[in-house]
PDB file of C-alpha atoms in Angstrom:
ATOM      1  CA  MET R   1       0.341  -0.437  -0.024  1.00  0.00           C
ATOM      2  CA  LYS R   2       1.070   3.456  -0.617  1.00  0.00           C
ATOM      3  CA  ILE R   3      -0.280   6.073   1.933  1.00  0.00           C
ATOM      4  CA  ILE R   4      -0.302  10.011   1.659  1.00  0.00           C
ATOM      5  CA  ALA R   5       0.072  11.702   4.771  1.00  0.00           C
ATOM      6  CA  CYS R   6      -0.961  15.633   4.601  1.00  0.00           C
ATOM      7  CA  PHE R   7       0.318  17.676   6.700  1.00  0.00           C
ATOM      8  CA  LYS R   8       0.505  21.751   6.924  1.00  0.00           C
ATOM      9  CA  LEU R   9       3.335  24.123   8.504  1.00  0.00           C
ATOM     10  CA  VAL R  10       1.763  26.762  10.855  1.00  0.00           C
ATOM     11  CA  PRO R  11       3.672  29.342  13.295  1.00  0.00           C
ATOM     12  CA  GLU R  12       4.819  28.581  16.422  1.00  0.00           C
ATOM     13  CA  GLU R  13       1.546  30.454  18.528  1.00  0.00           C
ATOM     14  CA  GLN R  14       4.074  31.049  21.504  1.00  0.00           C
ATOM     15  CA  ASP R  15       5.888  33.229  19.046  1.00  0.00           C
ATOM     16  CA  ILE R  16       3.218  35.481  17.752  1.00  0.00           C
ATOM     17  CA  VAL R  17       3.732  39.245  19.263  1.00  0.00           C
ATOM     18  CA  ILE R  18       0.583  41.917  19.652  1.00  0.00           C
ATOM     19  CA  THR R  19       2.395  44.579  18.748  1.00  0.00           C
ATOM     20  CA  PRO R  20       0.807  47.984  20.312  1.00  0.00           C
ATOM     21  CA  GLU R  21      -0.932  49.120  16.922  1.00  0.00           C
ATOM     22  CA  HIS R  22      -2.983  46.038  17.600  1.00  0.00           C
ATOM     23  CA  THR R  23      -1.859  44.325  14.894  1.00  0.00           C
ATOM     24  CA  LEU R  24      -0.195  40.488  14.823  1.00  0.00           C
ATOM     25  CA  SER R  25       3.364  39.906  14.017  1.00  0.00           C
ATOM     26  CA  PHE R  26       5.143  36.874  12.618  1.00  0.00           C
ATOM     27  CA  ASP R  27       8.379  38.127  12.211  1.00  0.00           C
ATOM     28  CA  ASN R  28       9.979  35.874  14.988  1.00  0.00           C
ATOM     29  CA  ALA R  29       7.507  33.232  14.695  1.00  0.00           C
ATOM     30  CA  GLY R  30       8.684  29.492  13.465  1.00  0.00           C
ATOM     31  CA  ALA R  31       7.363  26.982  11.784  1.00  0.00           C
ATOM     32  CA  LYS R  32       5.500  23.632  13.876  1.00  0.00           C
ATOM     33  CA  ILE R  33       3.778  21.022  11.819  1.00  0.00           C
ATOM     34  CA  SER R  34      -0.160  21.435  12.392  1.00  0.00           C
ATOM     35  CA  GLN R  35      -1.299  20.215  15.446  1.00  0.00           C
ATOM     36  CA  PHE R  36      -3.797  17.937  14.079  1.00  0.00           C
ATOM     37  CA  ASP R  37      -1.665  17.068  10.978  1.00  0.00           C
ATOM     38  CA  LEU R  38       0.718  14.918  13.827  1.00  0.00           C
ATOM     39  CA  ASN R  39      -2.777  12.898  14.121  1.00  0.00           C
ATOM     40  CA  ALA R  40      -2.704  12.329   9.788  1.00  0.00           C
ATOM     41  CA  LEU R  41       1.183  11.045  10.350  1.00  0.00           C
ATOM     42  CA  GLU R  42       0.702   8.625  13.227  1.00  0.00           C
ATOM     43  CA  ALA R  43      -2.400   7.060  11.481  1.00  0.00           C
ATOM     44  CA  ALA R  44      -0.466   6.294   8.884  1.00  0.00           C
ATOM     45  CA  ALA R  45       3.069   5.034  10.645  1.00  0.00           C
ATOM     46  CA  GLN R  46       0.451   3.289  12.456  1.00  0.00           C
ATOM     47  CA  LEU R  47      -1.081   2.002   8.739  1.00  0.00           C
ATOM     48  CA  ALA R  48       1.556   0.513   7.331  1.00  0.00           C
ATOM     49  CA  THR R  49       3.749  -2.397   7.395  1.00  0.00           C
ATOM     50  CA  GLY R  50       6.832  -3.240   6.735  1.00  0.00           C
ATOM     51  CA  ASP R  51       6.080  -3.602   2.557  1.00  0.00           C
ATOM     52  CA  ASP R  52       4.573  -0.301   2.773  1.00  0.00           C
ATOM     53  CA  GLU R  53       5.158   3.536   1.561  1.00  0.00           C
ATOM     54  CA  ILE R  54       4.858   6.902   3.199  1.00  0.00           C
ATOM     55  CA  ALA R  55       4.967  10.223   1.526  1.00  0.00           C
ATOM     56  CA  ALA R  56       4.108  13.004   3.640  1.00  0.00           C
ATOM     57  CA  LEU R  57       2.732  15.499   0.979  1.00  0.00           C
ATOM     58  CA  THR R  58       2.190  19.697   1.901  1.00  0.00           C
ATOM     59  CA  ALA R  59       2.029  22.801   0.143  1.00  0.00           C
ATOM     60  CA  GLY R  60       2.839  26.399   1.722  1.00  0.00           C
ATOM     61  CA  GLY R  61       4.664  29.093   1.574  1.00  0.00           C
ATOM     62  CA  SER R  62       8.107  30.731   2.725  1.00  0.00           C
ATOM     63  CA  LEU R  63       7.437  28.446   6.150  1.00  0.00           C
ATOM     64  CA  LEU R  64       8.526  25.063   3.922  1.00  0.00           C
ATOM     65  CA  GLN R  65      12.092  26.463   3.620  1.00  0.00           C
ATOM     66  CA  ASN R  66      12.581  25.615   7.691  1.00  0.00           C
ATOM     67  CA  SER R  67      14.913  22.661   7.089  1.00  0.00           C
ATOM     68  CA  LYS R  68      14.258  21.993  11.191  1.00  0.00           C
ATOM     69  CA  VAL R  69      10.627  20.935  10.612  1.00  0.00           C
ATOM     70  CA  ARG R  70      11.066  18.859   7.380  1.00  0.00           C
ATOM     71  CA  LYS R  71      13.490  16.638   8.885  1.00  0.00           C
ATOM     72  CA  ASP R  72      10.997  17.033  12.394  1.00  0.00           C
ATOM     73  CA  VAL R  73       8.037  15.023   9.756  1.00  0.00           C
ATOM     74  CA  LEU R  74      10.586  12.679   7.842  1.00  0.00           C
ATOM     75  CA  SER R  75      11.482  11.030  11.935  1.00  0.00           C
ATOM     76  CA  ARG R  76       7.222  10.963  12.162  1.00  0.00           C
ATOM     77  CA  GLY R  77       7.586   7.761   9.535  1.00  0.00           C
ATOM     78  CA  PRO R  78       7.672   8.853   6.202  1.00  0.00           C
ATOM     79  CA  ASP R  79       9.444   7.729   3.704  1.00  0.00           C
ATOM     80  CA  ALA R  80       9.814  10.837   1.433  1.00  0.00           C
ATOM     81  CA  LEU R  81       8.769  14.264   1.456  1.00  0.00           C
ATOM     82  CA  TYR R  82       6.999  16.421  -1.425  1.00  0.00           C
ATOM     83  CA  MET R  83       6.820  20.165  -0.825  1.00  0.00           C
ATOM     84  CA  VAL R  84       4.811  22.068  -3.173  1.00  0.00           C
ATOM     85  CA  GLN R  85       6.095  25.475  -2.806  1.00  0.00           C
ATOM     86  CA  ASP R  86       4.929  29.017  -3.881  1.00  0.00           C
ATOM     87  CA  ALA R  87       4.578  32.675  -2.772  1.00  0.00           C
ATOM     88  CA  ARG R  88       1.420  32.468  -3.546  1.00  0.00           C
ATOM     89  CA  LEU R  89       0.328  29.654  -1.159  1.00  0.00           C
ATOM     90  CA  GLU R  90       1.752  31.568   1.692  1.00  0.00           C
ATOM     91  CA  HIS R  91      -1.923  32.734   3.289  1.00  0.00           C
ATOM     92  CA  ALA R  92      -4.158  30.827   0.658  1.00  0.00           C
ATOM     93  CA  LEU R  93      -7.578  29.659   1.538  1.00  0.00           C
ATOM     94  CA  PRO R  94      -8.902  26.068   1.917  1.00  0.00           C
ATOM     95  CA  LYS R  95      -9.553  25.880  -2.039  1.00  0.00           C
ATOM     96  CA  ASP R  96      -6.252  27.054  -3.879  1.00  0.00           C
ATOM     97  CA  THR R  97      -4.520  24.240  -0.802  1.00  0.00           C
ATOM     98  CA  ALA R  98      -6.531  21.738  -1.910  1.00  0.00           C
ATOM     99  CA  LEU R  99      -5.900  22.539  -6.041  1.00  0.00           C
ATOM    100  CA  ALA R 100      -2.500  22.286  -5.203  1.00  0.00           C
ATOM    101  CA  LEU R 101      -2.013  19.158  -2.746  1.00  0.00           C
ATOM    102  CA  ALA R 102      -4.855  17.496  -5.382  1.00  0.00           C
ATOM    103  CA  ALA R 103      -2.535  18.005  -8.298  1.00  0.00           C
ATOM    104  CA  ALA R 104       0.812  17.071  -6.744  1.00  0.00           C
ATOM    105  CA  ALA R 105      -1.251  13.560  -5.238  1.00  0.00           C
ATOM    106  CA  ARG R 106      -2.034  12.622  -9.232  1.00  0.00           C
ATOM    107  CA  LYS R 107       1.737  12.862 -10.129  1.00  0.00           C
ATOM    108  CA  MET R 108       1.948  10.085  -7.029  1.00  0.00           C
ATOM    109  CA  THR R 109       0.664   6.886  -6.937  1.00  0.00           C
ATOM    110  CA  PHE R 110      -1.104   6.290  -3.865  1.00  0.00           C
ATOM    111  CA  ASP R 111      -4.241   4.085  -1.832  1.00  0.00           C
ATOM    112  CA  LEU R 112      -4.649   6.451   0.494  1.00  0.00           C
ATOM    113  CA  LEU R 113      -4.689   9.957   1.743  1.00  0.00           C
ATOM    114  CA  ILE R 114      -4.527  11.133   4.898  1.00  0.00           C
ATOM    115  CA  PHE R 115      -5.686  14.364   6.373  1.00  0.00           C
ATOM    116  CA  GLY R 116      -5.638  15.880  10.097  1.00  0.00           C
ATOM    117  CA  GLU R 117      -8.970  17.075  10.695  1.00  0.00           C
ATOM    118  CA  GLY R 118      -8.525  20.331  10.236  1.00  0.00           C
ATOM    119  CA  SER R 119      -4.949  22.860  10.558  1.00  0.00           C
ATOM    120  CA  GLY R 120      -3.513  24.795  13.356  1.00  0.00           C
ATOM    121  CA  ASP R 121      -4.791  28.475  11.897  1.00  0.00           C
ATOM    122  CA  LEU R 122      -7.548  28.297  10.001  1.00  0.00           C
ATOM    123  CA  TYR R 123      -9.013  25.056  11.306  1.00  0.00           C
ATOM    124  CA  ALA R 124     -11.806  25.125   8.409  1.00  0.00           C
ATOM    125  CA  GLN R 125     -12.257  22.096   8.062  1.00  0.00           C
ATOM    126  CA  GLN R 126     -12.125  21.287   4.180  1.00  0.00           C
ATOM    127  CA  VAL R 127      -8.834  20.872   2.567  1.00  0.00           C
ATOM    128  CA  GLY R 128      -9.423  16.950   2.882  1.00  0.00           C
ATOM    129  CA  LEU R 129     -12.791  16.729   1.412  1.00  0.00           C
ATOM    130  CA  LEU R 130     -12.010  19.328  -0.977  1.00  0.00           C
ATOM    131  CA  VAL R 131      -8.821  16.712  -2.236  1.00  0.00           C
ATOM    132  CA  GLY R 132     -11.196  14.085  -2.479  1.00  0.00           C
ATOM    133  CA  GLU R 133     -13.973  15.916  -4.527  1.00  0.00           C
ATOM    134  CA  MET R 134     -11.453  17.319  -6.977  1.00  0.00           C
ATOM    135  CA  LEU R 135      -9.585  13.648  -7.167  1.00  0.00           C
ATOM    136  CA  GLN R 136     -12.928  11.988  -7.868  1.00  0.00           C
ATOM    137  CA  LEU R 137     -12.712   9.549  -4.841  1.00  0.00           C
ATOM    138  CA  PRO R 138     -14.253   7.942  -1.532  1.00  0.00           C
ATOM    139  CA  THR R 139     -14.114  10.585   1.127  1.00  0.00           C
ATOM    140  CA  LEU R 140     -14.367  10.624   4.893  1.00  0.00           C
ATOM    141  CA  ASN R 141     -14.475  12.426   7.732  1.00  0.00           C
ATOM    142  CA  ALA R 142     -14.263  12.576  11.294  1.00  0.00           C
ATOM    143  CA  VAL R 143     -12.273   9.253  11.116  1.00  0.00           C
ATOM    144  CA  SER R 144     -11.881   8.060  14.578  1.00  0.00           C
ATOM    145  CA  ARG R 145      -9.983   3.882  14.082  1.00  0.00           C
ATOM    146  CA  ILE R 146      -8.943   2.730  10.627  1.00  0.00           C
ATOM    147  CA  GLU R 147      -8.529  -1.289  10.000  1.00  0.00           C
ATOM    148  CA  ARG R 148      -6.683  -3.238   6.967  1.00  0.00           C
ATOM    149  CA  GLN R 149      -8.429  -6.295   5.820  1.00  0.00           C
ATOM    150  CA  GLY R 150      -7.147  -7.544   2.470  1.00  0.00           C
ATOM    151  CA  ASP R 151      -7.070  -4.838   0.089  1.00  0.00           C
ATOM    152  CA  ARG R 152      -9.602  -2.749   1.702  1.00  0.00           C
ATOM    153  CA  ILE R 153      -9.785  -0.669   4.405  1.00  0.00           C
ATOM    154  CA  VAL R 154     -12.937  -0.689   7.411  1.00  0.00           C
ATOM    155  CA  ILE R 155     -13.393   2.981   8.905  1.00  0.00           C
ATOM    156  CA  GLU R 156     -14.997   3.781  12.167  1.00  0.00           C
ATOM    157  CA  ARG R 157     -16.747   7.321  12.582  1.00  0.00           C
ATOM    158  CA  SER R 158     -17.045   9.129  15.857  1.00  0.00           C
ATOM    159  CA  LEU R 159     -20.673  10.028  14.859  1.00  0.00           C
ATOM    160  CA  GLU R 160     -22.564  12.773  18.201  1.00  0.00           C
ATOM    161  CA  ASP R 161     -24.464   9.359  19.153  1.00  0.00           C
ATOM    162  CA  GLU R 162     -23.083   6.661  17.279  1.00  0.00           C
ATOM    163  CA  ILE R 163     -20.021   5.157  15.597  1.00  0.00           C
ATOM    164  CA  GLU R 164     -20.512   4.648  12.280  1.00  0.00           C
ATOM    165  CA  VAL R 165     -18.299   1.145  10.416  1.00  0.00           C
ATOM    166  CA  ILE R 166     -18.173   1.669   7.192  1.00  0.00           C
ATOM    167  CA  GLU R 167     -15.999  -0.598   4.554  1.00  0.00           C
ATOM    168  CA  LEU R 168     -14.265   0.880   2.046  1.00  0.00           C
ATOM    169  CA  ALA R 169     -12.410  -0.022  -1.607  1.00  0.00           C
ATOM    170  CA  LEU R 170      -9.572   1.963  -2.114  1.00  0.00           C
ATOM    171  CA  PRO R 171      -8.210   4.627  -3.312  1.00  0.00           C
ATOM    172  CA  ALA R 172      -9.868   6.661  -1.218  1.00  0.00           C
ATOM    173  CA  VAL R 173      -9.225   9.788   1.382  1.00  0.00           C
ATOM    174  CA  LEU R 174      -9.465  10.206   4.864  1.00  0.00           C
ATOM    175  CA  CYS R 175      -9.819  12.671   7.363  1.00  0.00           C
ATOM    176  CA  VAL R 176      -8.995  11.686  10.799  1.00  0.00           C
ATOM    177  CA  THR R 177      -9.523  13.514  14.020  1.00  0.00           C
ATOM    178  CA  SER R 178      -7.442  14.080  17.009  1.00  0.00           C
ATOM    179  CA  ASP R 179      -8.520  11.681  18.894  1.00  0.00           C
ATOM    180  CA  ILE R 180      -7.890   8.388  16.398  1.00  0.00           C
ATOM    181  CA  ASN R 181      -4.708   8.350  18.433  1.00  0.00           C
ATOM    182  CA  ALA R 182      -1.461  10.118  20.468  1.00  0.00           C
ATOM    183  CA  PRO R 183       1.295  11.378  18.234  1.00  0.00           C
ATOM    184  CA  ARG R 184       4.426   9.423  19.181  1.00  0.00           C
ATOM    185  CA  ILE R 185       7.733  11.798  20.059  1.00  0.00           C
ATOM    186  CA  PRO R 186      10.102  10.504  17.429  1.00  0.00           C
ATOM    187  CA  SER R 187      13.728   8.712  18.230  1.00  0.00           C
ATOM    188  CA  MET R 188      16.725   9.973  18.227  1.00  0.00           C
ATOM    189  CA  LYS R 189      17.492   7.021  15.431  1.00  0.00           C
ATOM    190  CA  ALA R 190      14.256   8.136  13.911  1.00  0.00           C
ATOM    191  CA  ILE R 191      15.499  11.781  13.823  1.00  0.00           C
ATOM    192  CA  LEU R 192      19.322  11.488  12.561  1.00  0.00           C
ATOM    193  CA  GLY R 193      17.603   8.699   9.762  1.00  0.00           C
ATOM    194  CA  ALA R 194      15.393  11.658   8.270  1.00  0.00           C
ATOM    195  CA  GLY R 195      18.076  13.656   7.801  1.00  0.00           C
ATOM    196  CA  LYS R 196      19.725  10.804   4.619  1.00  0.00           C
ATOM    197  CA  LYS R 197      15.247  10.006   3.399  1.00  0.00           C
ATOM    198  CA  PRO R 198      14.830  12.346   0.033  1.00  0.00           C
ATOM    199  CA  VAL R 199      12.924  15.460  -0.204  1.00  0.00           C
ATOM    200  CA  HIS R 200      10.952  16.363  -3.395  1.00  0.00           C
ATOM    201  CA  PRO R 201      10.656  20.171  -3.727  1.00  0.00           C
ATOM    202  CA  TRP R 202       7.803  21.164  -6.055  1.00  0.00           C
ATOM    203  CA  GLN R 203       6.775  24.095  -7.683  1.00  0.00           C
ATOM    204  CA  ALA R 204       3.795  25.054  -9.552  1.00  0.00           C
ATOM    205  CA  SER R 205       4.617  24.923 -12.841  1.00  0.00           C
ATOM    206  CA  ASP R 206       5.278  21.532 -11.957  1.00  0.00           C
ATOM    207  CA  ILE R 207       2.535  20.314 -10.687  1.00  0.00           C
ATOM    208  CA  ASP R 208      -0.027  22.103 -13.670  1.00  0.00           C
ATOM    209  CA  TRP R 209      -1.190  24.435 -11.061  1.00  0.00           C
ATOM    210  CA  GLN R 210      -2.735  28.167 -11.018  1.00  0.00           C
ATOM    211  CA  PRO R 211      -4.624  29.549  -8.105  1.00  0.00           C
ATOM    212  CA  SER R 212      -8.454  30.247  -8.664  1.00  0.00           C
ATOM    213  CA  ALA R 213     -10.419  33.520  -8.780  1.00  0.00           C
ATOM    214  CA  SER R 214     -10.229  35.093  -5.379  1.00  0.00           C
ATOM    215  CA  LEU R 215     -13.827  34.882  -3.607  1.00  0.00           C
ATOM    216  CA  ALA R 216     -12.491  36.655  -0.521  1.00  0.00           C
ATOM    217  CA  GLU R 217      -9.545  39.352   0.187  1.00  0.00           C
ATOM    218  CA  LEU R 218      -7.793  39.346   3.616  1.00  0.00           C
ATOM    219  CA  VAL R 219      -7.743  42.967   4.389  1.00  0.00           C
ATOM    220  CA  GLU R 220      -6.443  43.437   8.127  1.00  0.00           C
ATOM    221  CA  ILE R 221      -6.201  41.481  10.886  1.00  0.00           C
ATOM    222  CA  ARG R 222      -7.196  43.203  14.559  1.00  0.00           C
ATOM    223  CA  VAL R 223      -6.372  42.455  18.088  1.00  0.00           C
ATOM    224  CA  PRO R 224      -9.230  43.818  20.154  1.00  0.00           C
ATOM    225  CA  PRO R 225      -7.507  46.670  22.842  1.00  0.00           C
ATOM    226  CA  GLN R 226      -6.987  44.168  26.236  1.00  0.00           C
ATOM    227  CA  GLN R 227      -9.220  45.838  29.350  1.00  0.00           C
ATOM    228  CA  ALA R 228      -8.869  45.380  32.728  1.00  0.00           C
ATOM    229  CA  ARG R 229     -11.506  43.025  34.820  1.00  0.00           C
ATOM    230  CA  GLN R 230     -13.806  45.257  36.123  1.00  0.00           C
ATOM    231  CA  HIS R 231     -14.148  43.271  39.675  1.00  0.00           C
ATOM    232  CA  ILE R 232     -17.767  43.723  40.888  1.00  0.00           C
ATOM    233  CA  ILE R 233     -18.515  41.563  42.987  1.00  0.00           C
ATOM    234  CA  LEU R 234     -22.276  41.163  44.020  1.00  0.00           C
ATOM    235  CA  ASP R 235     -22.376  39.351  47.433  1.00  0.00           C
ATOM    236  CA  ASN R 236     -26.232  38.518  47.619  1.00  0.00           C
ATOM    237  CA  ASP R 237     -29.728  37.823  45.498  1.00  0.00           C
ATOM    238  CA  SER R 238     -31.861  40.187  46.393  1.00  0.00           C
ATOM    239  CA  PRO R 239     -33.756  42.154  43.835  1.00  0.00           C
ATOM    240  CA  GLU R 240     -31.670  44.887  43.527  1.00  0.00           C
ATOM    241  CA  ALA R 241     -28.287  42.819  43.374  1.00  0.00           C
ATOM    242  CA  ILE R 242     -30.469  41.153  40.683  1.00  0.00           C
ATOM    243  CA  ALA R 243     -31.331  43.852  38.596  1.00  0.00           C
ATOM    244  CA  GLU R 244     -27.234  45.704  39.484  1.00  0.00           C
ATOM    245  CA  LEU R 245     -25.994  41.943  37.629  1.00  0.00           C
ATOM    246  CA  ALA R 246     -28.493  42.550  34.844  1.00  0.00           C
ATOM    247  CA  GLU R 247     -27.667  46.048  34.207  1.00  0.00           C
ATOM    248  CA  HIS R 248     -23.456  44.880  33.933  1.00  0.00           C
ATOM    249  CA  LEU R 249     -24.380  42.553  31.829  1.00  0.00           C
ATOM    250  CA  LYS R 250     -26.497  45.016  29.772  1.00  0.00           C
ATOM    251  CA  LYS R 251     -23.213  47.147  29.577  1.00  0.00           C
ATOM    252  CA  ALA R 252     -20.700  44.625  28.425  1.00  0.00           C
ATOM    253  CA  LEU R 253     -22.635  42.825  25.454  1.00  0.00           C
ATOM    254  CA  ASN R 254     -23.088  46.517  24.165  1.00  0.00           C
TER     255      ASN R 254
END
């Protein structure tokens, strides 16, 4: 079986700075694998046997230049890393990211595509589903368990009030939840071995990708100014106190 585990690189939250102008500065923010995509990489590693191949696939902008994160990805089980890098993918919305990943997947042979449930920045929960639609393959989200049965797979989906069990023929696309596993910390041997694994950088022209017509434009990100807590304490339940509480809530909501 050939498995592709897709992931996204996102900025380190702790390095994001709120400026005096109430905007966000990413100037000193490092890159990391989106937390939800760690579950996708781990799911691929647990599903694979000795004869299987795992490829990690991503699309993005300047964050992909981080060699430390590349090694982190490859230390988690994939045999090779494929990256689609383009400045137009720096802040791409789900549709353009999905178009790039679908175009890259068409150049690669695979039996199973695995995504996390969403990304650590936008968390739109759309990319995996869009890729499945673009590739015209059976696609399921909310996957909490994957089991191989011959040339087919059986998956479980954890819904609100039931667990759904579905048998799928391959190829297929799955979006796994964060409950499917606990991503392992790579061993030193895996980290050292990651540096010897192949990395395939692709440009947009290599996969015949072009961004779609923009339906939305990011104009500005503003951070609400922080306010000190009022520390208003009402220590009784008299009608007057309740009326005062209601008045404070009304002012806060307005």
